[in-house]
Structure formats: structure tokens, C-alpha cells
CSV table of C-alpha atoms in Angstrom, one decimal:
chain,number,residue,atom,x,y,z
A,1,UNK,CA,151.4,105.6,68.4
A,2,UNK,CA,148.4,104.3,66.7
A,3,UNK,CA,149.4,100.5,68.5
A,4,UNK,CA,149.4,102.0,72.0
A,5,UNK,CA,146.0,103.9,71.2
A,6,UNK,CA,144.8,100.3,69.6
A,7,UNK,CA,145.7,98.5,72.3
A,8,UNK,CA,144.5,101.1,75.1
A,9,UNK,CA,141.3,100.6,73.4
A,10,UNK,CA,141.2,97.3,73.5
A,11,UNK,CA,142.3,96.7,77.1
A,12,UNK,CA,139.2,99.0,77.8
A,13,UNK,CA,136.8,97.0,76.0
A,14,UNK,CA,138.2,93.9,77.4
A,15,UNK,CA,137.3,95.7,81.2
A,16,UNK,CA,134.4,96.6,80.4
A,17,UNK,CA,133.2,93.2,79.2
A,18,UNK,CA,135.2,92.0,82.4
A,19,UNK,CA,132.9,94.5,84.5
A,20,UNK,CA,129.4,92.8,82.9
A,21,UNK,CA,130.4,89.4,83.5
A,22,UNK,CA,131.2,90.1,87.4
A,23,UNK,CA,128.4,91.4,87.6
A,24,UNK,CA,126.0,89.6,85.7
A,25,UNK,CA,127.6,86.5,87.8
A,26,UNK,CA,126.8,88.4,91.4
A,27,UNK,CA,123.4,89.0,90.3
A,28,UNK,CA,123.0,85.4,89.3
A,29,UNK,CA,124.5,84.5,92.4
A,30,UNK,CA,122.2,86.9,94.4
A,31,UNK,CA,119.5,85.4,92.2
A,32,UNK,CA,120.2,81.7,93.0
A,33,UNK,CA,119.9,82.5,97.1
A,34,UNK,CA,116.3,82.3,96.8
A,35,UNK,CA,114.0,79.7,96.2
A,36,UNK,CA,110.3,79.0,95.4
A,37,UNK,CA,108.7,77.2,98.7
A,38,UNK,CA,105.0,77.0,100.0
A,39,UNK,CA,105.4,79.6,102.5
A,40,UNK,CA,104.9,82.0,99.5
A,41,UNK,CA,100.9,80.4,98.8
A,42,UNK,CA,98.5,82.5,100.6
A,43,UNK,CA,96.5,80.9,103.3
A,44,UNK,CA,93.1,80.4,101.3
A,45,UNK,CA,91.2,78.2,103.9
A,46,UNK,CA,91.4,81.4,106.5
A,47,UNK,CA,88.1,82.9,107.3
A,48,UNK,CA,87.9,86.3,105.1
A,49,UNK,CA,88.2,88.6,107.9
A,50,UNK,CA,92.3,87.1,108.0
A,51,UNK,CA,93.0,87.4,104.8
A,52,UNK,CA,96.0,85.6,103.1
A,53,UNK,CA,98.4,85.6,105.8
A,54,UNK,CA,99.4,82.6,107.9
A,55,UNK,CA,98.9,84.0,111.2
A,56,UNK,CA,99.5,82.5,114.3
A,57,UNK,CA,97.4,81.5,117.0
A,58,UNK,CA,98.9,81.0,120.4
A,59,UNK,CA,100.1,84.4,121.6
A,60,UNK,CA,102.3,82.9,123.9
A,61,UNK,CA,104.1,80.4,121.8
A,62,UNK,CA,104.7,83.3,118.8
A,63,UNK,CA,106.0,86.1,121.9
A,64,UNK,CA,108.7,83.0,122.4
A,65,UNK,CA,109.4,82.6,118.3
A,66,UNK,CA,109.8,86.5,118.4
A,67,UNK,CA,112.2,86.2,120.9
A,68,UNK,CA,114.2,83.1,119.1
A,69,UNK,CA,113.7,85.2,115.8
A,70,UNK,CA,114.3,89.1,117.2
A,71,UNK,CA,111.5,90.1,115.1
A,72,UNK,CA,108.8,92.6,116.5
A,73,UNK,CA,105.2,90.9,116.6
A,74,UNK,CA,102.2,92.0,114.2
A,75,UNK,CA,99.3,91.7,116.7
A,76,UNK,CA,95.8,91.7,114.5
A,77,UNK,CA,92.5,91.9,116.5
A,78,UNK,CA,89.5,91.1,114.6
A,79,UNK,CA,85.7,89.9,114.7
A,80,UNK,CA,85.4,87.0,113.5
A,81,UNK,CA,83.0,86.0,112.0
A,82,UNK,CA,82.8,89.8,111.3
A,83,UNK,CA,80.6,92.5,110.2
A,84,UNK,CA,80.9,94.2,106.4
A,85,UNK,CA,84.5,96.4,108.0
A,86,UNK,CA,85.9,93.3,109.7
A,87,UNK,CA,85.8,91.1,106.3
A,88,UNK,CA,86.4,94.0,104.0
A,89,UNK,CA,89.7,94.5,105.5
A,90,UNK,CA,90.5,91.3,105.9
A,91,UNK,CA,89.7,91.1,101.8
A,92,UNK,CA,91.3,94.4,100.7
A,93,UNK,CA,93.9,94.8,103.1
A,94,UNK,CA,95.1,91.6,104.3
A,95,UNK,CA,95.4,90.0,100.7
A,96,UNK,CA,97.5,92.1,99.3
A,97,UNK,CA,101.2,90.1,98.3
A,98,UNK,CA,103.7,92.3,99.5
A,99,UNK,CA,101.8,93.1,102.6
A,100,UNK,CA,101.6,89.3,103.5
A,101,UNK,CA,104.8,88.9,103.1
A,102,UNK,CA,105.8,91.1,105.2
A,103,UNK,CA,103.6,90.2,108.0
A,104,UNK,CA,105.4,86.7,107.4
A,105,UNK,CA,108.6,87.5,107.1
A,106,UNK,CA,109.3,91.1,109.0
A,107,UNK,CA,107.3,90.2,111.9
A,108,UNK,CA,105.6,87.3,113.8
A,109,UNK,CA,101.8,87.8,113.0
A,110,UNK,CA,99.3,86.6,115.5
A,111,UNK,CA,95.5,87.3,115.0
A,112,UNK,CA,93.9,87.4,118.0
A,113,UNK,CA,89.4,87.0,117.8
A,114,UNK,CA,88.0,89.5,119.6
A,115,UNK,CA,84.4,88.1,120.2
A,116,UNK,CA,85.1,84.4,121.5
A,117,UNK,CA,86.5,83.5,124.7
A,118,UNK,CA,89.5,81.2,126.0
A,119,UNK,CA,92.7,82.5,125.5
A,120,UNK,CA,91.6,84.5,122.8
A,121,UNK,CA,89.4,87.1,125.5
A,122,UNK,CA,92.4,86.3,128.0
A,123,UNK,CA,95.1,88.2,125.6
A,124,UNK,CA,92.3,90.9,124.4
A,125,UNK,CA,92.0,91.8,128.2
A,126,UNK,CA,95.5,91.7,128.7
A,127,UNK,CA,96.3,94.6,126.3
A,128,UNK,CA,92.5,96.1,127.3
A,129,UNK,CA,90.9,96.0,123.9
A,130,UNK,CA,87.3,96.1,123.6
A,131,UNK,CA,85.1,92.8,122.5
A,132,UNK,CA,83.0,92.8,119.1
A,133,UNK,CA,85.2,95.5,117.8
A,134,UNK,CA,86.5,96.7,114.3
A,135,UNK,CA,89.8,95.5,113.3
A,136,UNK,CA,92.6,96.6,115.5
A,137,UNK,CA,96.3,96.4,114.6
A,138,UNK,CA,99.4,96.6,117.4
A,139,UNK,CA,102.7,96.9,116.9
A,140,UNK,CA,104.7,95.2,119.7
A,141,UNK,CA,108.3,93.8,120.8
A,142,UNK,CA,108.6,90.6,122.7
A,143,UNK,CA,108.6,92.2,126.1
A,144,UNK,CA,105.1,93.5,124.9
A,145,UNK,CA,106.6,97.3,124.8
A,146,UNK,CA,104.4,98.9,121.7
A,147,UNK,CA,106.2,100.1,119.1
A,148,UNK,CA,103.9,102.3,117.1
A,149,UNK,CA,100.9,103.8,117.9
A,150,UNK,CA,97.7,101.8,118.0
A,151,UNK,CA,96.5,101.6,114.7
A,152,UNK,CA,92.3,101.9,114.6
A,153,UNK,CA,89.5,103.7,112.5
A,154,UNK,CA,92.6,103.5,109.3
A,155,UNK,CA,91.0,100.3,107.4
A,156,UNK,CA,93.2,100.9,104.3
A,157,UNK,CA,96.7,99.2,103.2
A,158,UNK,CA,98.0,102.6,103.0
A,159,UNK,CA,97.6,102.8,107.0
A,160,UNK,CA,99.0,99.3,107.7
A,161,UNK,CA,102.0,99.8,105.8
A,162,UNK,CA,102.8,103.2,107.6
A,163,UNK,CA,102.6,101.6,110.4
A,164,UNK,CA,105.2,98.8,109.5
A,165,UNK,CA,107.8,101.0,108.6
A,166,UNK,CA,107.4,103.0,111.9
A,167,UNK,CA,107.7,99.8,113.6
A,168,UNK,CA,110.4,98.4,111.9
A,169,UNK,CA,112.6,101.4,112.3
A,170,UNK,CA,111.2,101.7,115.9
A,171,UNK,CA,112.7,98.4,116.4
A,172,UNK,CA,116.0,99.3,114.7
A,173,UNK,CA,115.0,96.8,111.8
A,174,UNK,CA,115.5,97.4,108.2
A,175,UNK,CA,112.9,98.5,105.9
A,176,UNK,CA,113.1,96.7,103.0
A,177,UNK,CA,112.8,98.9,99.8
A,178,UNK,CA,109.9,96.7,98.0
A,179,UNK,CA,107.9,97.6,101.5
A,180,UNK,CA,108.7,101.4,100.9
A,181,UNK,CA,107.8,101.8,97.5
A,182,UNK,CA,104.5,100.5,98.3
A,183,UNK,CA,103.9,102.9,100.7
A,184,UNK,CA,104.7,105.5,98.0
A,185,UNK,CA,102.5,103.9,95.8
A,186,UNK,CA,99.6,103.8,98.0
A,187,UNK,CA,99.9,107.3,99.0
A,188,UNK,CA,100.2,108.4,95.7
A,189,UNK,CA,96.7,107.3,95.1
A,190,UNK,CA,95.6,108.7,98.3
A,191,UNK,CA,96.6,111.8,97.3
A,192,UNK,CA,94.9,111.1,93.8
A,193,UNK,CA,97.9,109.9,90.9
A,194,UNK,CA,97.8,112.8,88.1
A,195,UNK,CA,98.9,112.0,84.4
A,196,UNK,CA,101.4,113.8,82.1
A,197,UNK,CA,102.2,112.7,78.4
A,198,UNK,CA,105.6,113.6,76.4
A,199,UNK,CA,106.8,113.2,73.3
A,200,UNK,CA,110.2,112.3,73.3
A,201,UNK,CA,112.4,111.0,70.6
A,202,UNK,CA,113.0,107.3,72.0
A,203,UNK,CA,109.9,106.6,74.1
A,204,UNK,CA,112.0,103.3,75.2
A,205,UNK,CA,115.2,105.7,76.3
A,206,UNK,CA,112.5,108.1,77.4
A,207,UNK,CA,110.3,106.2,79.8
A,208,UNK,CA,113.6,104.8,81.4
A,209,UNK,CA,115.0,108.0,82.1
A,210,UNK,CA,111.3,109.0,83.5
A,211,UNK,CA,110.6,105.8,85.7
A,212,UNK,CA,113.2,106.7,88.5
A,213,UNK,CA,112.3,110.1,89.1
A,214,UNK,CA,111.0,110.2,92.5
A,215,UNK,CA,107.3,111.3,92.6
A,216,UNK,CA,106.6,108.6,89.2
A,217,UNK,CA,104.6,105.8,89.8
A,218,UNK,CA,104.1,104.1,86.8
A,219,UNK,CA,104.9,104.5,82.9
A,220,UNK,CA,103.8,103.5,79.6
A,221,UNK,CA,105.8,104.2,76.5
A,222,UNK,CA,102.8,103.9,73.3
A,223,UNK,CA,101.4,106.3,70.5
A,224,UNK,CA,99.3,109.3,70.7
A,225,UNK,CA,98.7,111.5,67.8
A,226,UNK,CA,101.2,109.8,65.5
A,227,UNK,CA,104.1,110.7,67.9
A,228,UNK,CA,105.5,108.3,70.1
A,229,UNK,CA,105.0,109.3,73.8
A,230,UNK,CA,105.7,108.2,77.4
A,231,UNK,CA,102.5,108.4,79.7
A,232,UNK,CA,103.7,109.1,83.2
A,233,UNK,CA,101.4,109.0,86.5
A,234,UNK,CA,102.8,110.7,89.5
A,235,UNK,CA,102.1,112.0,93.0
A,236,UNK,CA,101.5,115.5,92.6
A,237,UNK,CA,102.4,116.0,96.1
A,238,UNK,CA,106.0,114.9,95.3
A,239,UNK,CA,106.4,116.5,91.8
A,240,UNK,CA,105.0,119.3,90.6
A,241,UNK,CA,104.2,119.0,87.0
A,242,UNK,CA,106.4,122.0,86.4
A,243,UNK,CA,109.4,119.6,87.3
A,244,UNK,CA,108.2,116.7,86.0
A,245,UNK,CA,108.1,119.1,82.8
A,246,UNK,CA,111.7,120.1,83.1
A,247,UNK,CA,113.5,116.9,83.7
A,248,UNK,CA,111.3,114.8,80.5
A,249,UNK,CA,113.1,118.4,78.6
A,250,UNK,CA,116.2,118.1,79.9
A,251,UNK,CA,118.6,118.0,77.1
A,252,UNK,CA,115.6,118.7,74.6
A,253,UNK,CA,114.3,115.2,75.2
A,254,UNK,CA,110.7,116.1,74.9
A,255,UNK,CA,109.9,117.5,71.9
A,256,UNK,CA,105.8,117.9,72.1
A,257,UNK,CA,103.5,117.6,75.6
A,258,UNK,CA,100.2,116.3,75.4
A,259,UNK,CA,98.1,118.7,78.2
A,260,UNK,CA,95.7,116.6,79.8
A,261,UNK,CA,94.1,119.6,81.4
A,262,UNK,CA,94.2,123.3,81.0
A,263,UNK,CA,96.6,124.2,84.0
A,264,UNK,CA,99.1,121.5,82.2
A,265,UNK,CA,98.6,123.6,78.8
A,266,UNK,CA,99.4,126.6,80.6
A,267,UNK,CA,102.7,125.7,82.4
A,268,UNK,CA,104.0,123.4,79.2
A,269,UNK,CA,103.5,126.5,77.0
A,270,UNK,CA,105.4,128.7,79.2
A,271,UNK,CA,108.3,126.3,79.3
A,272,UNK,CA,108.2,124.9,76.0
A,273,UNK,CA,106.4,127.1,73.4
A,274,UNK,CA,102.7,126.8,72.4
A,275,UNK,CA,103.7,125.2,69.1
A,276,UNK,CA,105.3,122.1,70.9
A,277,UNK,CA,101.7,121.7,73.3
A,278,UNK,CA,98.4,119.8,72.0
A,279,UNK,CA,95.3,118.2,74.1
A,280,UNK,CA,96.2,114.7,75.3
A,281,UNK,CA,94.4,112.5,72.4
A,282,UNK,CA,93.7,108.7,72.9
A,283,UNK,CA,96.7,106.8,74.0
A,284,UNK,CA,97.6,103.7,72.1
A,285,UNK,CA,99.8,100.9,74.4
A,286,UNK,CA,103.3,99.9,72.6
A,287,UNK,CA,103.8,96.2,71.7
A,288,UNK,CA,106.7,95.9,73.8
A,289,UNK,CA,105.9,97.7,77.1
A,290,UNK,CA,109.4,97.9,79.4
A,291,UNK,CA,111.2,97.4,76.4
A,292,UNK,CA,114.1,96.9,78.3
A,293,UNK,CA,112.8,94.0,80.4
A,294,UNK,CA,111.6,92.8,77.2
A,295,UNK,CA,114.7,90.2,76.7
A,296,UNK,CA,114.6,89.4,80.1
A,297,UNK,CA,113.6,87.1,83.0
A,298,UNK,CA,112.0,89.9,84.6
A,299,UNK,CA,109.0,90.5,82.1
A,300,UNK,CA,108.1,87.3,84.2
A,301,UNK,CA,107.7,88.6,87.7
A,302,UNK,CA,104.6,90.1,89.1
A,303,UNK,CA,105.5,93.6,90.2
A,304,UNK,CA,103.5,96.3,90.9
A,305,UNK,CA,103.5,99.6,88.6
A,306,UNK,CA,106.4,101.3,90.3
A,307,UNK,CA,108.3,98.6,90.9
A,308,UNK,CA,107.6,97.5,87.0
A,309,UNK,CA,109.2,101.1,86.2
A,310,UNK,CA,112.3,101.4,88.3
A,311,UNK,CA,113.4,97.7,86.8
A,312,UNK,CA,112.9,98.8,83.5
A,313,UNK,CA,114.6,101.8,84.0
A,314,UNK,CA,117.7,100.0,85.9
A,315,UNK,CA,117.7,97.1,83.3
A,316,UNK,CA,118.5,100.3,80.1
A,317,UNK,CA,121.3,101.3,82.7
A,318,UNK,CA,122.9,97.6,82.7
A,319,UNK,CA,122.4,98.0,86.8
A,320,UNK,CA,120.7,94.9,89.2
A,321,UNK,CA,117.7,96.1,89.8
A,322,UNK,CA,116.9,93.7,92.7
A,323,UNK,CA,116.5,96.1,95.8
A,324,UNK,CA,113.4,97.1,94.3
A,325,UNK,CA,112.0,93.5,94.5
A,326,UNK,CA,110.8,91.3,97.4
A,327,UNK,CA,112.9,88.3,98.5
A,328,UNK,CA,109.7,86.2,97.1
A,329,UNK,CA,109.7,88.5,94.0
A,330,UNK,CA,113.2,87.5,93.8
A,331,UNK,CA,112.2,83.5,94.6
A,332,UNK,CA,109.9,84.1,91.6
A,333,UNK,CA,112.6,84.9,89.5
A,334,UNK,CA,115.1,82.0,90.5
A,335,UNK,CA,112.1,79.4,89.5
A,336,UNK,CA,111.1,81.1,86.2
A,337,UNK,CA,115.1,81.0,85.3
A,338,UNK,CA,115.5,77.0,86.1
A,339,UNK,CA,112.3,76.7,84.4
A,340,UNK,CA,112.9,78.0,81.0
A,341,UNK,CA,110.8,75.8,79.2
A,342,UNK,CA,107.6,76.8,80.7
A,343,UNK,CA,105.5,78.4,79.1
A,344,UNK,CA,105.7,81.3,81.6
A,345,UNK,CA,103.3,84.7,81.2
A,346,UNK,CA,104.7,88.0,80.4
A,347,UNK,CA,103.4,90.5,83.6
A,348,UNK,CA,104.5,93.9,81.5
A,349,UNK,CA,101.0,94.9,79.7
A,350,UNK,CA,99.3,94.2,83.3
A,351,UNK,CA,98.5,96.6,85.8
A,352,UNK,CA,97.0,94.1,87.9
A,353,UNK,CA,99.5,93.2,90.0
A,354,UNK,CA,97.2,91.0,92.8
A,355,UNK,CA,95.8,89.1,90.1
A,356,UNK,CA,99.2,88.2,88.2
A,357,UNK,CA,100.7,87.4,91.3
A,358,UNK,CA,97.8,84.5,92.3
A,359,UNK,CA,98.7,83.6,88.6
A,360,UNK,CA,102.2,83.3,88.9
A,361,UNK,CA,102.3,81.4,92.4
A,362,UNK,CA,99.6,79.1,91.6
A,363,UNK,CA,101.4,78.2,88.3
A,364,UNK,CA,104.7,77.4,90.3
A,365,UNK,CA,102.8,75.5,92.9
A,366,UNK,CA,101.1,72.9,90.7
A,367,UNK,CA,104.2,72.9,88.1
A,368,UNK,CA,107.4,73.8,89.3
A,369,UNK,CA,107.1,72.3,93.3
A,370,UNK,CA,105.7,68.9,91.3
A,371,UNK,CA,108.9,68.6,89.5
């Protein structure tokens, strides 16, 4: 009896390891599909009111590649050169990573002047948009037919990423996870991000457990008041911090809050006890943020906050964790893992996403596209 339960164990073991390699192969297979090329540097030598994105300029010639490519058409008017709005969305908006990649690769973007003339004035007239005007943004198929509505007076990437996804799915086109986790991020900070700090016993098990609960943004396992904590910033409008509350307790998980305001203090002691609730003191950062990415490729890839937390949090659960990431996030990755003897930066203490990103891609363009 004790062979048979010997060998049933080991049989089970032996799947299980059978399981991780499978699977650790399909990811490295899934991995290996995408490579590093220049169509992920930004377009630097555009004027600023175009941002980073490599539009196109012949209306005509992209309505025939968005007909080749079945791909809706990103159609940008814009003064340029512009007044103070005209650049400024062209800096803040049209600069962002993710958002140029999507214009690249989810659509056919063509930017259209709206204050010269030639065929420029020919296609503003065409779709009877005004000259000298604030930057306007349609949505359109090939056969012209608009898609979303037109989207004007919303200068923010919050507004330009709504109105992707409505086109996308408009057009019966996929919507890519990375592009709707930035539109949660970006309305979470429209709606103003609020904090929440737990003690838990295993701030590494605890922030994992934390960063895929949907309303979280971002997390940071660290130190506060001699306890080790997990710092969680969410969209109020999603979670209440009553919930948030509940699920970082579930199973007695946190044993002390940190109240970062008086409302917080009230609702922890009512669920918790007063004895386990203290003001939120200063916060100190562990050495190994995302400890589970830690031993990983991924610590490599510029991601944003929430994306940083969900691949932490699939990594502790041995899952892939690439839907969350962008096919250049994922191009990133392939380049960094046939690279390993560069000296590549860890992303993980950085909230900075836009900045590590130029980083990254200007590191693989003047090493790893040399080699």
C-alpha cells in the first residue's frame, strides 16, 4: 500500500513538472514570435504638434492600405505649426508608448494640417472641418463611414483612448488588453487614484494577491511603522475602500491598516478592530519591488503601474502573464532574453513608465539592432 501511494505521488510530481515545462516552452514560444524592429522608435523629427507617431500623409494612399490591411483609419487634424493646445497635445498625448502603438498598429494613422492648403485643405473640406482649428480626432473605416463620434474639446489621453476602443469594437476588431488597462489607468486618475496601506504577513504574497483585484492600479510592497505593508492605489469609483478592506482580510491576511484619512480609520475600525488601525506613517520602498518578477526577464520591460502589478501577480501564480503586455512590450522581452549579457536596467522601482520606455528602446536601437 505504501508503494502504490509512493508511486501515485510520484507520478503527480512528475505531471506537474510535465505541466511547467509545456508551458514554460509555449510561452517561450509565444515569446520568440516577436522581434525588436525600428517601427517601435518614435518618430522624433515630427513637428511637436504630431507627436511620436509615424503618421501618414496621403489620405488617399493610407484609405487604400486600410483597405489591403482591414484596419479602421485614425484620422488626426491639427494646426500645424500650432498654438499652446495644438503642441501640447501633440506633447502629452501623442507621445505616449502604448498610444503610438496603437495608432501604428490598430489603425492606419494619417494627420491631416488643417491651416495649409493642397491636398491637405482638399481632405479638411471633404469631411467639413474648420481651418486654424484645435486638434480634431476621427474615427473612420475605409468607405469613410465614422465609426465613433467626433472627438473635440477632450485634449487628454484618457479621451483618445476611449475613443479607440469604441472604434475598434465599432469595427468588430479586438481590443487588445494592454490598450484597456490603460484606459483604466487613465481614468483612475481622472477620477483622482486614492491610497490604502495593509499590513499583511507576506507583503510579497500580499501585494500579489492585491495587484489583480479590479479597481488596483498600482502596488508597492515596503516598511511602514516596523511592519511590512503593501501600499495599494485604486479607483475609488471601482472599489470602495470597504472592499478593498475585506478582500486584503480575507483569510486574516491583514493583520494591521494604516488609515490614510479619517473616513479610512472609521470603516477599518468597524471591520477590523481599533487595535489593529494606526495613521499611515512614512512609507519605506522594499529592495526587491515585484518580488516575483525579481528572478525574471520581466523586471526588464517598461510597463506601466498596472500593468507592473498584474505581471507580478501572474508571475507568484506560475501563469503567462503576457495578455497584459503589448506585442512591442513583448518584442522588448524577446531582445532582452537573446541579449543576456547586456547590462539591461531593472524598470520595477520606476513609476515612470514614458521615460523608461525611451530608455529601453533607445538602448536596443544603438546595441541590440547593431549586432
Amino acid at each position: 500500500m505504501k508503494f502504490l501511494i509512493t508511486l501515485v505521488f510520484i507520478l503527480s510530481a512528475m505531471l506537474l513538472v510535465l505541466k511547467d515545462m509545456t508551458e514554460i516552452y509555449a510561452v517561450n514560444a509565444e515569446v520568440a514570435e516577436h522581434k525588436y524592429s525600428d517601427d517601435f522608435k518614435p518618430n522624433l523629427n515630427n513637428p511637436a504638434e504630431l507627436g511620436y507617431v509615424n503618421w501618414h500623409r496621403n489620405f488617399g494612399k493610407a484609405v487604400e492600405l486600410a483597405k489591403r490591411e482591414d484596419k479602421p483609419i485614425l484620422l488626426f487634424f491639427n494646426e500645424v505649426p500650432g498654438c499652446n493646445t495644438a503642441s501640447g497635445y501633440g506633447k502629452n498625448v501623442m507621445r505616449h508608448p502604448l498610444i503610438i502603438e496603437a495608432a501604428e498598429t490598430l489603425f492606419i494613422p494619417v494627420a491631416i494640417y488643417n491651416n495649409v492648403g493642397g491636398h491637405d485643405r482638399e481632405v479638411l473640406d471633404s469631411f467639413g472641418e474648420p481651418t486654424w482649428n484645435n486638434p480634431v480626432v476621427r474615427f473612420i473605416d475605409s468607405d469613410r463611414k465614422q465609426l465613433t463620434p467626433r472627438l473635440a474639446g477632450d485634449y487628454t489621453k484618457l479621451g483618445l483612448v476611449r475613443s479607440m476602443i469604441k472604434a475598434l469594437k465599432s469595427d468588430s476588431k479586438p481590443v487588445p488588453d494592454y490598450l484597456n488597462l490603460l484606459e483604466k489607468e487613465l481614468s483612475a486618475e481622472r477620477a483622482g487614484k486614492e491610497k490604502a496601506i495593509f499590513s499583511m504577513y507576506c507583503f510579497w504574497s500580499g501585494e500579489g494577491s492585491l495587484g489583480n483585484i479590479d479597481g488596483v492600479v498600482s502596488t508597492k510592497a515596503g516598511f511602514m511603522g516596523g511592519k511590512e505593508v503593501v501600499q495599494v492605489e485604486y479607483n475609488p469609483r471601482i472599489i470602495s475602500y470597504d472592499k478593498l478592506l475585506r478582500a486584503a482580510d480575507k483569510g486574516g491576511k491583514a493583520d494591521h491598516v494604516f488609515a490614510a484619512n479619517e473616513d479610512q480609520k472609521r470603516i477599518a475600525k468597524k471591520l477590523i478592530g481599533k487595535d489593529r488601525v494606526s495613521n499611515e506613517k512614512s512609507f519605506m520602498l522594499d529592495r526587491e519591488p515585484k518580488y516575483y518578477m525579481s528572478k525574471t526577464h520581466y523586471k526588464y520591460v517598461p510597463m506601466t503601474p498596472l500593468q507592473a502589478s498584474l505581471v507580478n501577480s501572474a508571475v507568484g501564480k506560475r501563469q503567462s502573464p503576457h495578455k497584459y503586455l503589448s506585442q512591442r512590450q513583448l518584442g522588448i522581452l524577446n531582445s532582452i532574453k537573446n541579449n543576456p549579457e547586456l547590462n539591461w536596467k531593472d524598470h520595477r522601482a520606476s513609476d515612470d513608465f514614458i521615460a523608461e520606455w525611451n530608455y529601453t528602446i533607445g538602448k536596443l536601437d544603438t546595441v541590440v539592432s547593431k549586432k
